[in-house]
XYZ file of N, CA and C in Angstrom:
876
model
N -54.532 133.598 -17.994
C -53.821 132.935 -16.891
C -52.451 132.431 -17.354
N -52.443 131.820 -18.531
C -51.188 131.289 -19.072
C -50.205 132.415 -19.358
N -50.737 133.539 -19.887
C -49.855 134.669 -20.202
C -49.267 135.277 -18.939
N -50.060 135.310 -17.856
C -49.552 135.839 -16.591
C -48.444 134.952 -16.042
N -48.628 133.644 -16.163
C -47.611 132.706 -15.690
C -46.326 132.841 -16.513
N -46.504 133.065 -17.839
C -45.349 133.236 -18.714
C -44.572 134.491 -18.337
N -45.293 135.564 -18.054
C -44.642 136.815 -17.638
C -43.870 136.614 -16.334
N -44.471 135.845 -15.427
C -43.820 135.589 -14.140
C -42.529 134.794 -14.332
N -42.602 133.755 -15.174
C -41.429 132.926 -15.431
C -40.328 133.734 -16.116
N -40.719 134.626 -17.037
C -39.740 135.467 -17.734
C -39.069 136.428 -16.762
N -39.865 136.975 -15.844
C -39.327 137.934 -14.870
C -38.305 137.280 -13.949
N -38.425 135.989 -13.722
C -37.508 135.273 -12.830
C -36.145 135.020 -13.469
N -36.071 135.126 -14.788
C -34.819 134.849 -15.488
C -33.779 135.932 -15.201
N -32.507 135.566 -15.277
C -31.443 136.562 -15.209
C -31.454 137.370 -16.499
N -30.737 138.497 -16.514
C -30.710 139.316 -17.728
C -30.143 138.531 -18.906
N -29.104 137.730 -18.653
C -28.496 136.943 -19.729
C -29.494 135.937 -20.301
N -30.272 135.304 -19.431
C -31.284 134.343 -19.892
C -32.386 135.044 -20.680
N -32.748 136.253 -20.256
C -33.729 137.037 -21.016
C -33.167 137.409 -22.386
N -31.893 137.748 -22.422
C -31.230 138.087 -23.683
C -31.237 136.891 -24.634
N -30.981 135.723 -24.097
C -31.025 134.497 -24.900
C -32.439 134.269 -25.439
N -33.442 134.454 -24.584
C -34.832 134.264 -24.996
C -35.219 135.233 -26.119
N -34.773 136.486 -25.997
C -35.073 137.484 -27.029
C -34.402 137.113 -28.353
N -33.155 136.652 -28.298
C -32.460 136.234 -29.520
C -33.177 135.073 -30.202
N -33.647 134.124 -29.421
C -34.374 132.983 -29.977
C -35.688 133.444 -30.605
N -36.395 134.339 -29.903
C -37.663 134.860 -30.425
C -37.459 135.608 -31.737
N -36.428 136.439 -31.798
C -36.126 137.182 -33.032
C -35.817 136.216 -34.169
N -35.072 135.163 -33.867
C -34.731 134.164 -34.891
C -35.989 133.499 -35.444
N -36.920 133.166 -34.561
C -38.159 132.510 -34.997
C -39.013 133.462 -35.835
N -39.154 134.697 -35.369
C -39.954 135.683 -36.113
C -39.339 135.950 -37.485
N -38.019 136.105 -37.497
C -37.322 136.401 -38.745
C -37.413 135.242 -39.737
N -37.575 134.038 -39.227
C -37.711 132.895 -40.113
C -39.139 132.642 -40.552
N -40.104 132.847 -39.649
C -41.494 132.495 -39.934
C -42.241 133.555 -40.748
N -42.090 134.833 -40.374
C -42.891 135.872 -41.017
C -42.652 135.987 -42.527
N -41.408 136.062 -42.974
C -41.209 136.123 -44.438
C -41.773 134.896 -45.156
N -41.677 133.730 -44.505
C -42.199 132.497 -45.119
C -43.722 132.535 -45.202
N -44.372 132.900 -44.104
C -45.832 132.900 -44.069
C -46.432 133.994 -44.948
N -45.775 135.136 -45.003
C -46.301 136.274 -45.766
C -45.697 136.385 -47.159
N -44.838 135.411 -47.499
C -44.204 135.379 -48.825
C -43.402 136.644 -49.109
N -42.696 137.101 -48.078
C -41.821 138.247 -48.244
C -40.459 137.778 -48.749
N -39.656 138.678 -49.339
C -38.274 138.307 -49.696
C -37.498 137.837 -48.470
N -36.489 137.019 -48.667
C -35.760 136.365 -47.585
C -35.244 137.327 -46.515
N -34.618 138.413 -46.910
C -33.999 139.329 -45.947
C -34.814 140.606 -45.728
N -36.116 140.512 -45.925
C -36.952 141.708 -45.833
C -36.959 142.317 -44.433
N -36.827 141.492 -43.398
C -36.766 142.011 -42.036
C -35.318 142.311 -41.634
N -34.433 141.342 -41.896
C -33.039 141.464 -41.459
C -32.347 142.693 -42.021
N -32.694 143.057 -43.255
C -31.997 144.168 -43.911
C -32.194 145.506 -43.189
N -33.242 145.597 -42.364
C -33.467 146.822 -41.584
C -32.574 146.884 -40.350
N -32.018 145.744 -39.975
C -31.310 145.672 -38.694
C -29.859 145.198 -38.794
N -29.458 144.602 -39.914
C -28.070 144.176 -40.015
C -27.148 145.376 -40.159
N -25.867 145.167 -39.890
C -24.886 146.252 -39.993
C -24.253 146.198 -41.376
N -24.507 147.224 -42.208
C -23.940 147.229 -43.562
C -22.475 147.641 -43.541
N -21.743 147.249 -44.584
C -20.323 147.582 -44.624
C -20.081 149.024 -45.081
N -21.033 149.598 -45.781
C -20.858 150.934 -46.349
C -21.207 152.005 -45.316
N -20.324 152.969 -45.130
C -20.526 154.002 -44.113
C -21.757 154.853 -44.382
N -22.006 155.164 -45.650
C -23.161 156.006 -45.973
C -24.466 155.267 -45.733
N -24.485 153.965 -46.015
C -25.674 153.169 -45.713
C -25.868 153.071 -44.210
N -24.776 152.926 -43.481
C -24.853 152.843 -42.023
C -25.436 154.123 -41.425
N -25.058 155.274 -41.967
C -25.562 156.549 -41.453
C -27.084 156.615 -41.543
N -27.644 155.951 -42.546
C -29.103 155.959 -42.716
C -29.810 154.999 -41.756
N -29.063 154.091 -41.118
C -29.664 153.199 -40.135
C -28.677 152.961 -38.966
N -28.392 154.013 -38.198
C -27.380 153.931 -37.141
C -27.720 152.938 -36.035
N -29.019 152.631 -35.860
C -29.412 151.665 -34.843
C -28.814 150.283 -35.088
N -28.399 150.047 -36.344
C -27.878 148.724 -36.699
C -26.575 148.399 -35.983
N -25.908 149.408 -35.384
C -24.676 149.162 -34.640
C -24.943 148.303 -33.402
N -26.204 148.244 -32.981
C -26.606 147.386 -31.862
C -27.523 146.259 -32.327
N -28.483 146.593 -33.199
C -29.515 145.607 -33.557
C -28.984 144.418 -34.359
N -27.826 144.584 -35.026
C -27.284 143.459 -35.786
C -27.041 142.243 -34.896
N -26.811 142.506 -33.599
C -26.442 141.425 -32.677
C -27.617 140.512 -32.333
N -28.846 140.911 -32.680
C -30.011 140.091 -32.364
C -30.417 139.160 -33.514
N -29.695 139.225 -34.611
C -30.047 138.418 -35.789
C -28.936 137.421 -36.098
N -29.337 136.219 -36.504
C -28.367 135.162 -36.786
C -28.682 134.510 -38.131
N -27.619 134.048 -38.798
C -27.775 133.524 -40.144
C -28.290 132.104 -40.219
N -28.148 131.336 -39.140
C -28.590 129.942 -39.155
C -28.852 129.479 -37.728
N -29.460 128.311 -37.617
C -29.734 127.750 -36.294
C -28.431 127.517 -35.533
N -27.422 126.983 -36.210
C -26.165 126.663 -35.530
C -25.400 127.922 -35.127
N -25.551 128.979 -35.909
C -24.967 130.271 -35.544
C -25.583 130.756 -34.234
N -26.902 130.687 -34.161
C -27.614 131.083 -32.943
C -27.275 130.158 -31.784
N -27.310 128.863 -32.023
C -27.093 127.875 -30.959
C -25.709 128.032 -30.327
N -24.688 128.182 -31.157
C -23.330 128.326 -30.639
C -23.162 129.556 -29.775
N -23.677 130.688 -30.254
C -23.560 131.928 -29.487
C -24.322 131.863 -28.167
N -25.551 131.348 -28.202
C -26.375 131.313 -26.993
C -25.858 130.297 -25.980
N -25.297 129.204 -26.453
C -24.735 128.203 -25.536
C -23.549 128.779 -24.763
N -22.642 129.436 -25.489
C -21.485 130.050 -24.831
C -21.937 131.166 -23.888
N -22.892 131.977 -24.352
C -23.382 133.080 -23.524
C -23.996 132.565 -22.227
N -24.721 131.473 -22.308
C -25.368 130.914 -21.116
C -24.331 130.548 -20.051
N -23.279 129.849 -20.457
C -22.292 129.375 -19.487
C -21.398 130.503 -18.955
N -20.920 131.380 -19.843
C -20.024 132.434 -19.347
C -20.784 133.490 -18.552
N -22.068 133.680 -18.856
C -22.850 134.665 -18.097
C -23.063 134.203 -16.659
N -23.128 132.893 -16.438
C -23.282 132.378 -15.073
C -22.049 132.706 -14.233
N -20.884 132.597 -14.855
C -19.653 132.967 -14.145
C -19.645 134.472 -13.880
N -19.962 135.245 -14.916
C -19.933 136.711 -14.808
C -20.888 137.193 -13.721
N -22.136 136.709 -13.752
C -23.150 137.209 -12.831
C -22.978 136.674 -11.419
N -22.077 135.728 -11.228
C -21.697 135.343 -9.873
C -20.712 136.328 -9.269
N -20.092 137.122 -10.125
C -19.085 138.077 -9.673
C -19.602 139.507 -9.662
N -20.412 139.858 -10.657
C -20.845 141.245 -10.828
C -22.342 141.325 -11.077
N -22.855 142.545 -11.017
C -24.292 142.738 -11.165
C -24.705 142.856 -12.633
N -26.015 142.909 -12.844
C -26.591 142.980 -14.188
C -26.148 144.238 -14.921
N -26.051 145.345 -14.200
C -25.685 146.625 -14.817
C -24.332 146.523 -15.511
N -23.367 145.879 -14.860
C -22.044 145.743 -15.465
C -22.077 144.739 -16.626
N -22.882 143.694 -16.498
C -23.020 142.721 -17.583
C -23.521 143.420 -18.849
N -24.535 144.260 -18.689
C -25.098 144.992 -19.829
C -24.026 145.862 -20.482
N -23.223 146.541 -19.669
C -22.174 147.409 -20.202
C -21.151 146.617 -21.007
N -20.640 145.527 -20.425
C -19.619 144.742 -21.115
C -20.172 144.153 -22.404
N -21.369 143.590 -22.332
C -21.952 142.914 -23.499
C -22.194 143.897 -24.647
N -22.901 144.978 -24.367
C -23.281 145.877 -25.456
C -22.132 146.775 -25.914
N -21.204 147.092 -25.034
C -20.008 147.794 -25.503
C -19.186 146.874 -26.412
N -19.186 145.574 -26.103
C -18.532 144.610 -26.988
C -19.198 144.550 -28.343
N -20.529 144.560 -28.344
C -21.294 144.574 -29.599
C -20.945 145.814 -30.421
N -20.918 146.971 -29.760
C -20.658 148.236 -30.455
C -19.227 148.293 -30.999
N -18.247 147.922 -30.163
C -16.858 147.975 -30.629
C -16.628 146.948 -31.741
N -17.260 145.785 -31.632
C -17.159 144.796 -32.698
C -17.712 145.328 -34.005
N -18.847 146.016 -33.923
C -19.433 146.614 -35.124
C -18.550 147.685 -35.725
N -17.943 148.502 -34.867
C -17.041 149.551 -35.358
C -15.793 148.952 -36.011
N -15.263 147.872 -35.436
C -14.124 147.181 -36.045
C -14.491 146.708 -37.450
N -15.695 146.170 -37.583
C -16.169 145.687 -38.883
C -16.240 146.830 -39.889
N -16.869 147.937 -39.485
C -17.026 149.079 -40.391
C -15.681 149.666 -40.820
N -14.824 149.898 -39.844
C -13.536 150.523 -40.143
C -12.653 149.610 -40.985
N -12.597 148.325 -40.623
C -11.720 147.400 -41.348
C -12.190 147.183 -42.781
N -13.500 147.180 -42.997
C -14.002 147.002 -44.357
C -13.553 148.163 -45.242
N -13.619 149.366 -44.698
C -13.277 150.542 -45.505
C -11.770 150.774 -45.615
N -10.989 150.186 -44.701
C -9.535 150.321 -44.785
C -8.877 149.136 -45.483
N -9.450 147.937 -45.289
C -8.856 146.719 -45.860
C -9.902 145.918 -46.633
N -10.450 146.468 -47.712
C -11.526 145.783 -48.447
C -11.096 144.456 -49.067
N -9.793 144.201 -49.150
C -9.319 142.965 -49.768
C -9.806 141.740 -49.013
N -10.071 141.872 -47.713
C -10.495 140.731 -46.910
C -11.984 140.413 -47.066
N -12.728 141.319 -47.693
C -14.175 141.192 -47.685
C -14.727 140.872 -49.069
N -15.836 140.156 -49.058
C -16.562 139.959 -50.305
C -17.473 141.168 -50.522
N -17.984 141.312 -51.722
C -18.894 142.429 -52.008
C -20.171 142.298 -51.187
N -20.736 143.453 -50.837
C -22.000 143.502 -50.103
C -21.939 142.733 -48.785
N -20.837 142.848 -48.087
C -20.707 142.190 -46.784
C -21.618 142.878 -45.770
N -22.214 142.069 -44.911
C -23.032 142.603 -43.815
C -22.648 141.849 -42.541
N -22.991 142.427 -41.402
C -22.653 141.804 -40.126
C -23.913 141.517 -39.333
N -24.071 140.262 -38.907
C -25.141 139.874 -37.993
C -24.569 138.896 -36.967
N -25.246 138.765 -35.843
C -24.836 137.796 -34.835
C -24.367 138.443 -33.547
N -24.524 137.708 -32.446
C -24.186 138.212 -31.114
C -22.750 137.920 -30.717
N -21.949 137.411 -31.647
C -20.610 136.919 -31.302
C -19.721 137.967 -30.636
N -19.767 139.215 -31.087
C -18.897 140.248 -30.497
C -19.243 140.473 -29.023
N -20.536 140.514 -28.701
C -20.951 140.658 -27.306
C -20.586 139.450 -26.470
N -20.769 138.260 -27.045
C -20.429 137.024 -26.344
C -18.925 136.955 -26.104
N -18.133 137.355 -27.113
C -16.674 137.390 -26.953
C -16.275 138.340 -25.831
N -16.950 139.474 -25.744
C -16.629 140.456 -24.710
C -16.811 139.853 -23.321
N -17.910 139.143 -23.106
C -18.169 138.522 -21.812
C -17.157 137.412 -21.537
N -16.908 136.574 -22.550
C -15.973 135.459 -22.394
C -14.560 135.940 -22.058
N -14.066 136.910 -22.814
C -12.703 137.390 -22.585
C -12.622 138.191 -21.292
N -13.703 138.866 -20.925
C -13.730 139.587 -19.650
C -13.465 138.627 -18.491
N -14.229 137.533 -18.415
C -14.040 136.605 -17.292
C -12.692 135.891 -17.400
N -12.235 135.650 -18.636
C -10.938 134.997 -18.830
C -9.793 135.879 -18.342
N -9.955 137.191 -18.473
C -8.911 138.128 -18.042
C -9.035 138.471 -16.565
N -10.262 138.474 -16.038
C -10.464 138.885 -14.646
C -10.123 137.766 -13.669
N -10.507 136.533 -13.998
C -10.155 135.383 -13.145
C -9.473 134.328 -14.029
N -8.282 134.631 -14.547
C -7.633 133.775 -15.543
C -7.340 132.356 -15.075
N -7.103 132.173 -13.785
C -6.729 130.851 -13.283
C -7.916 130.005 -12.832
N -9.115 130.551 -12.969
C -10.308 129.763 -12.657
C -10.459 128.628 -13.676
N -10.675 127.414 -13.190
C -10.822 126.258 -14.078
C -12.288 125.958 -14.325
N -12.596 125.587 -15.573
C -13.942 125.176 -15.951
C -13.864 123.824 -16.645
N -14.963 123.107 -16.618
C -15.009 121.782 -17.226
C -15.321 121.904 -18.708
N -14.455 121.386 -19.558
C -14.687 121.333 -20.994
C -14.615 119.866 -21.406
N -15.778 119.289 -21.675
C -15.897 117.861 -21.957
C -15.351 117.063 -20.773
N -14.196 116.421 -20.910
C -13.677 115.571 -19.839
C -12.489 116.187 -19.104
N -12.191 117.449 -19.390
C -10.991 118.063 -18.826
C -11.323 119.374 -18.123
N -10.523 119.707 -17.122
C -10.580 121.023 -16.500
C -9.579 121.937 -17.195
N -10.040 123.087 -17.628
C -9.201 124.017 -18.385
C -9.280 125.395 -17.742
N -8.139 126.059 -17.607
C -8.135 127.413 -17.073
C -8.761 128.373 -18.078
N -9.454 129.371 -17.549
C -10.169 130.309 -18.426
C -9.234 131.039 -19.386
N -8.018 131.362 -18.932
C -7.151 132.129 -19.827
C -6.697 131.299 -21.018
N -6.624 129.963 -20.864
C -6.321 129.096 -22.006
C -7.422 129.213 -23.062
N -8.668 129.187 -22.582
C -9.811 129.284 -23.493
C -9.806 130.632 -24.204
N -9.557 131.697 -23.434
C -9.542 133.031 -24.021
C -8.493 133.170 -25.107
N -7.282 132.694 -24.838
C -6.200 132.778 -25.826
C -6.537 131.952 -27.066
N -7.068 130.755 -26.869
C -7.426 129.885 -27.992
C -8.476 130.547 -28.896
N -9.498 131.116 -28.286
C -10.581 131.749 -29.054
C -10.055 132.925 -29.874
N -9.242 133.778 -29.256
C -8.705 134.948 -29.960
C -7.780 134.520 -31.100
N -6.929 133.529 -30.866
C -6.032 133.047 -31.925
C -6.814 132.486 -33.104
N -7.876 131.739 -32.821
C -8.700 131.177 -33.901
C -9.342 132.287 -34.731
N -9.784 133.348 -34.072
C -10.372 134.470 -34.809
C -9.332 135.133 -35.715
N -8.113 135.301 -35.203
C -7.037 135.879 -36.020
C -6.738 135.002 -37.235
N -6.576 133.718 -36.989
C -6.191 132.787 -38.055
C -7.228 132.738 -39.168
N -8.508 132.848 -38.801
C -9.573 132.674 -39.784
C -9.893 133.926 -40.595
N -9.299 135.078 -40.261
C -9.613 136.311 -40.997
C -9.381 136.160 -42.503
N -8.212 135.679 -42.951
C -8.013 135.574 -44.411
C -8.662 134.330 -45.032
N -9.197 133.436 -44.195
C -9.753 132.175 -44.702
C -11.245 132.275 -44.976
N -12.003 132.732 -43.984
C -13.459 132.812 -44.150
C -14.053 133.802 -43.156
N -15.181 134.387 -43.534
C -15.936 135.293 -42.666
C -15.040 136.342 -42.017
N -14.299 137.068 -42.854
C -13.360 138.073 -42.342
C -14.055 139.110 -41.473
N -15.203 139.591 -41.934
C -15.918 140.626 -41.181
C -16.344 140.152 -39.808
N -16.872 138.913 -39.746
C -17.294 138.356 -38.466
C -16.136 138.180 -37.508
N -15.020 137.661 -38.016
C -13.864 137.421 -37.150
C -13.238 138.719 -36.655
N -13.235 139.744 -37.493
C -12.715 141.047 -37.062
C -13.626 141.646 -35.994
N -14.937 141.474 -36.162
C -15.877 141.948 -35.141
C -15.666 141.198 -33.831
N -15.389 139.883 -33.926
C -15.105 139.105 -32.717
C -13.925 139.695 -31.956
N -12.894 140.088 -32.701
C -11.700 140.648 -32.068
C -12.003 141.982 -31.387
N -12.905 142.752 -31.987
C -13.311 144.008 -31.352
C -13.990 143.757 -30.017
N -14.902 142.776 -29.992
C -15.558 142.420 -28.737
C -14.576 141.884 -27.716
N -13.640 141.044 -28.179
C -12.639 140.470 -27.279
C -11.757 141.560 -26.670
N -11.360 142.529 -27.483
C -10.529 143.629 -26.996
C -11.264 144.417 -25.915
N -12.548 144.665 -26.141
C -13.330 145.398 -25.148
C -13.370 144.631 -23.830
N -13.643 143.336 -23.918
C -13.716 142.531 -22.699
C -12.412 142.523 -21.933
N -11.298 142.423 -22.668
C -9.975 142.387 -22.029
C -9.663 143.724 -21.346
N -9.846 144.824 -22.078
C -9.541 146.142 -21.519
C -10.439 146.462 -20.327
N -11.708 146.087 -20.425
C -12.655 146.350 -19.337
C -12.201 145.621 -18.070
N -11.838 144.338 -18.210
C -11.429 143.550 -17.050
C -10.158 144.096 -16.430
N -9.174 144.430 -17.255
C -7.904 144.918 -16.735
C -8.055 146.273 -16.047
N -8.864 147.138 -16.633
C -9.080 148.449 -16.019
C -9.883 148.315 -14.717
N -10.847 147.414 -14.714
C -11.647 147.205 -13.508
C -10.788 146.630 -12.394
N -9.883 145.767 -12.752
C -8.948 145.191 -11.776
C -8.099 146.283 -11.130
N -7.848 147.348 -11.882
C -7.070 148.482 -11.370
C -7.947 149.550 -10.725
N -9.236 149.247 -10.586
C -10.139 150.159 -9.887
C -10.869 151.154 -10.764
N -10.805 150.993 -12.088
C -11.471 151.941 -12.987
C -12.521 151.233 -13.832
N -13.749 151.690 -13.745
C -14.848 151.106 -14.521
C -15.027 151.925 -15.795
N -14.511 151.419 -16.919
C -14.565 152.183 -18.165
C -15.964 152.211 -18.771
N -16.869 151.405 -18.237
C -18.228 151.387 -18.764
C -19.217 152.199 -17.955
N -18.737 152.918 -16.940
C -19.644 153.653 -16.065
C -20.430 154.717 -16.825
N -19.765 155.419 -17.740
C -20.464 156.440 -18.523
C -21.559 155.833 -19.382
N -21.273 154.693 -19.985
C -22.272 153.997 -20.807
C -23.441 153.540 -19.946
N -23.148 153.014 -18.751
C -24.211 152.573 -17.842
C -25.097 153.738 -17.431
N -24.469 154.875 -17.161
C -25.226 156.072 -16.779
C -26.128 156.531 -17.920
N -25.604 156.453 -19.148
C -26.403 156.809 -20.324
C -27.626 155.910 -20.442
N -27.428 154.603 -20.263
C -28.548 153.660 -20.332
C -29.551 153.913 -19.216
N -29.052 154.258 -18.025
C -29.951 154.584 -16.917
C -30.825 155.784 -17.273
N -30.217 156.786 -17.916
C -30.970 157.978 -18.315
C -32.022 157.666 -19.361
N -31.657 156.827 -20.338
C -32.618 156.430 -21.368
C -33.753 155.634 -20.753
N -33.392 154.734 -19.829
C -34.421 153.929 -19.171
C -35.380 154.773 -18.366
N -34.856 155.832 -17.744
C -35.701 156.707 -16.925
C -36.739 157.438 -17.773
N -36.387 157.728 -19.018
C -37.318 158.424 -19.913
C -38.549 157.574 -20.186
N -38.299 156.262 -20.357
C -39.399 155.356 -20.721
C -40.081 154.724 -19.520
N -39.586 155.006 -18.324
C -40.216 154.461 -17.126
C -41.437 155.295 -16.789
N -42.555 154.622 -16.636
C -43.793 155.338 -16.317
C -43.729 155.859 -14.888
N -44.001 157.133 -14.763
C -44.022 157.720 -13.433
C -45.357 157.412 -12.759
N -45.277 156.968 -11.512
C -46.490 156.679 -10.776
C -47.228 157.981 -10.465
N -48.550 157.893 -10.548
C -49.352 159.063 -10.214
C -49.244 159.360 -8.727
N -48.972 160.608 -8.438
C -48.856 160.987 -7.033
C -50.246 161.189 -6.442
N -50.430 160.636 -5.260
C -51.708 160.807 -4.571
C -51.831 162.241 -4.089
N -53.080 162.701 -3.896
C -53.269 164.068 -3.381
C -52.494 164.252 -2.081
N -51.942 165.419 -1.916
C -51.111 165.678 -0.737
C -51.969 165.701 0.525
N -51.441 165.063 1.522
C -52.126 165.051 2.809
C -51.174 165.563 3.876
N -51.751 166.126 4.899
C -50.927 166.542 6.033
C -50.984 165.430 7.058
N -49.852 164.825 7.301
C -49.795 163.703 8.238
C -48.873 164.080 9.383
N -49.348 163.864 10.576
C -48.553 164.167 11.761
C -48.058 162.861 12.355
N -46.763 162.756 12.488
C -46.210 161.551 13.099
C -44.941 161.915 13.865
N -44.613 161.027 14.736
C -43.433 161.249 15.563
C -42.179 160.963 14.762
N -41.228 161.859 14.808
C -39.978 161.650 14.095
C -39.172 160.550 14.779
N -38.689 159.612 13.961
C -37.913 158.499 14.506
C -36.427 158.636 14.221
N -36.103 159.408 13.193
C -34.681 159.567 12.851
C -34.505 160.834 12.048
N -33.358 161.437 12.147
C -33.065 162.626 11.367
C -32.595 162.216 9.991
N -32.533 163.187 9.066
C -32.142 162.897 7.684
C -30.711 162.407 7.598
N -29.908 162.770 8.587
C -28.496 162.398 8.521
C -28.226 161.031 9.130
N -29.226 160.456 9.818
C -29.031 159.161 10.444
C -29.193 158.031 9.430
N -28.381 157.017 9.558
C -28.487 155.853 8.675
C -29.431 154.831 9.280
N -30.173 154.137 8.417
C -31.040 153.059 8.867
C -30.220 151.779 8.988
N -30.815 150.791 9.626
C -30.141 149.502 9.757
C -29.894 148.883 8.389
N -30.845 149.136 7.459
C -30.694 148.601 6.101
C -29.450 149.170 5.414
N -29.181 150.462 5.644
C -27.975 151.082 5.075
C -26.716 150.404 5.600
N -26.705 150.146 6.916
C -25.538 149.484 7.494
C -25.374 148.071 6.947
N -26.497 147.367 6.756
C -26.440 146.001 6.214
C -25.888 146.005 4.798
N -26.326 146.971 3.988
C -25.840 147.062 2.609
C -24.344 147.318 2.570
N -23.881 148.230 3.439
C -22.453 148.548 3.470
C -21.634 147.338 3.901
N -22.154 146.586 4.879
C -21.448 145.391 5.356
C -21.374 144.340 4.255
N -22.495 144.153 3.529
C -22.518 143.184 2.430
C -21.537 143.577 1.336
N -21.478 144.880 1.020
C -20.578 145.338 -0.034
C -19.123 145.129 0.356
N -18.817 145.362 1.644
C -17.439 145.129 2.111
C -17.076 143.656 1.992
N -18.037 142.795 2.296
C -17.791 141.352 2.202
C -17.595 140.934 0.744
N -18.414 141.491 -0.160
C -18.282 141.193 -1.592
C -16.919 141.639 -2.098
N -16.502 142.853 -1.701
C -15.194 143.380 -2.141
C -14.059 142.481 -1.662
N -14.177 141.994 -0.438
C -13.128 141.120 0.109
C -13.065 139.798 -0.656
N -14.235 139.262 -1.018
C -14.277 138.000 -1.765
C -13.695 138.189 -3.159
N -14.055 139.298 -3.832
C -13.531 139.567 -5.176
C -12.012 139.758 -5.138
N -11.538 140.385 -4.085
C -10.093 140.563 -3.938
C -9.404 139.213 -3.764
N -10.043 138.317 -3.017
C -9.497 136.967 -2.824
C -9.465 136.196 -4.135
N -10.524 136.360 -4.960
C -10.582 135.689 -6.260
C -9.458 136.176 -7.153
N -9.253 137.507 -7.172
C -8.226 138.083 -8.050
C -6.828 137.607 -7.673
N -6.617 137.295 -6.385
C -5.286 136.870 -5.938
C -5.087 135.364 -6.032
N -6.143 134.594 -5.680
C -5.962 133.135 -5.559
C -6.892 132.309 -6.427
N -7.808 132.962 -7.158
C -8.713 132.214 -8.018
C -10.014 131.870 -7.311
N -11.017 131.559 -8.116
C -12.365 131.280 -7.609
C -12.384 130.059 -6.695
N -11.577 129.055 -7.032
C -11.579 127.808 -6.268
C -11.041 127.976 -4.855
N -10.374 129.086 -4.580
C -9.855 129.317 -3.230
C -10.963 129.699 -2.245
N -12.155 130.014 -2.767
C -13.265 130.410 -1.902
C -13.830 129.208 -1.158
N -14.319 129.457 0.035
C -15.023 128.418 0.779
C -16.432 128.288 0.214
N -17.119 127.217 0.592
C -18.488 127.014 0.116
C -19.382 128.165 0.567
N -19.185 128.614 1.795
C -19.999 129.722 2.316
C -19.774 130.996 1.505
N -18.518 131.256 1.130
C -18.209 132.452 0.339
C -18.825 132.356 -1.057
N -18.746 131.163 -1.664
C -19.352 130.969 -2.988
C -20.859 131.162 -2.920
N -21.480 130.598 -1.882
C -22.935 130.736 -1.727
C -23.323 132.194 -1.524
N -22.539 132.905 -0.713
C -22.823 134.322 -0.466
C -22.717 135.134 -1.753
N -21.662 134.868 -2.556
C -21.452 135.604 -3.797
C -22.554 135.304 -4.800
N -22.983 134.047 -4.864
C -24.052 133.661 -5.778
C -25.354 134.356 -5.392
N -25.654 134.376 -4.099
C -26.882 135.018 -3.616
C -26.850 136.516 -3.886
N -25.695 137.132 -3.666
C -25.559 138.583 -3.904
C -25.745 138.904 -5.377
N -25.242 138.023 -6.268
C -25.415 138.239 -7.701
C -26.853 138.148 -8.122
N -27.604 137.236 -7.503
C -29.026 137.088 -7.833
C -29.850 138.279 -7.366
N -29.475 138.855 -6.221
C -30.249 139.954 -5.659
C -29.978 141.289 -6.310
N -28.822 141.402 -7.036
C -28.455 142.689 -7.623
C -29.222 142.946 -8.899
């Protein structure tokens, strides 16, 4: 009974909240299992972190994504998940889960590639045996995406209202400044994620979704693992035809009307900012984000 309730509560979460839950679970498993079983410290992480050496990476290519689920400390995890929680709420009020997945994981991938390439081109910045872990590149992608898409939207930071583009610029500058000081690989990966988020937002603003191919790829992979329902034996059923194949249902018309309304609201946000929306428009956009 308890497990069924847990599954129900998990299913109610947004994708970002599920992602946070998975990161926390991985952190707990990665900390507890080696301790309880007396395994070496990095016995689990070493299978999933992103190594700096290209030949080692070729032997574990999955690490270009899996590194993002592992964190070096509680505060590393806490900082990333806290930022992800808040910026994902803004993102998912504007766009659907499918686009969130594209921006986040493309940010993770580009951040990882920045790390790999920069290590092999500029080894002076790195210590020996550098590895990459953490969700920061994906989190940066989401943060910079919303900062670039609705730059004049204000958010509360402690006691002040700050425009999103101020936050985005500050974060990117800090990553640049810290490259020669500490954690060069991590900061370079952050910049890769930030670049992805910025380019994605700017291209989307111009009507081009650069992540559509990636989303389609994920849809195809998901379809492979989706269990097909067993088809019932064929029956001959006689019924009166109510509509031809070319006729649209009322539901189709409702969907088209909702999409037109969403497009109009997003256009208003891009021109005048989120705060220019009425309460009804904000409520409609929030509801549409939850249903997608």
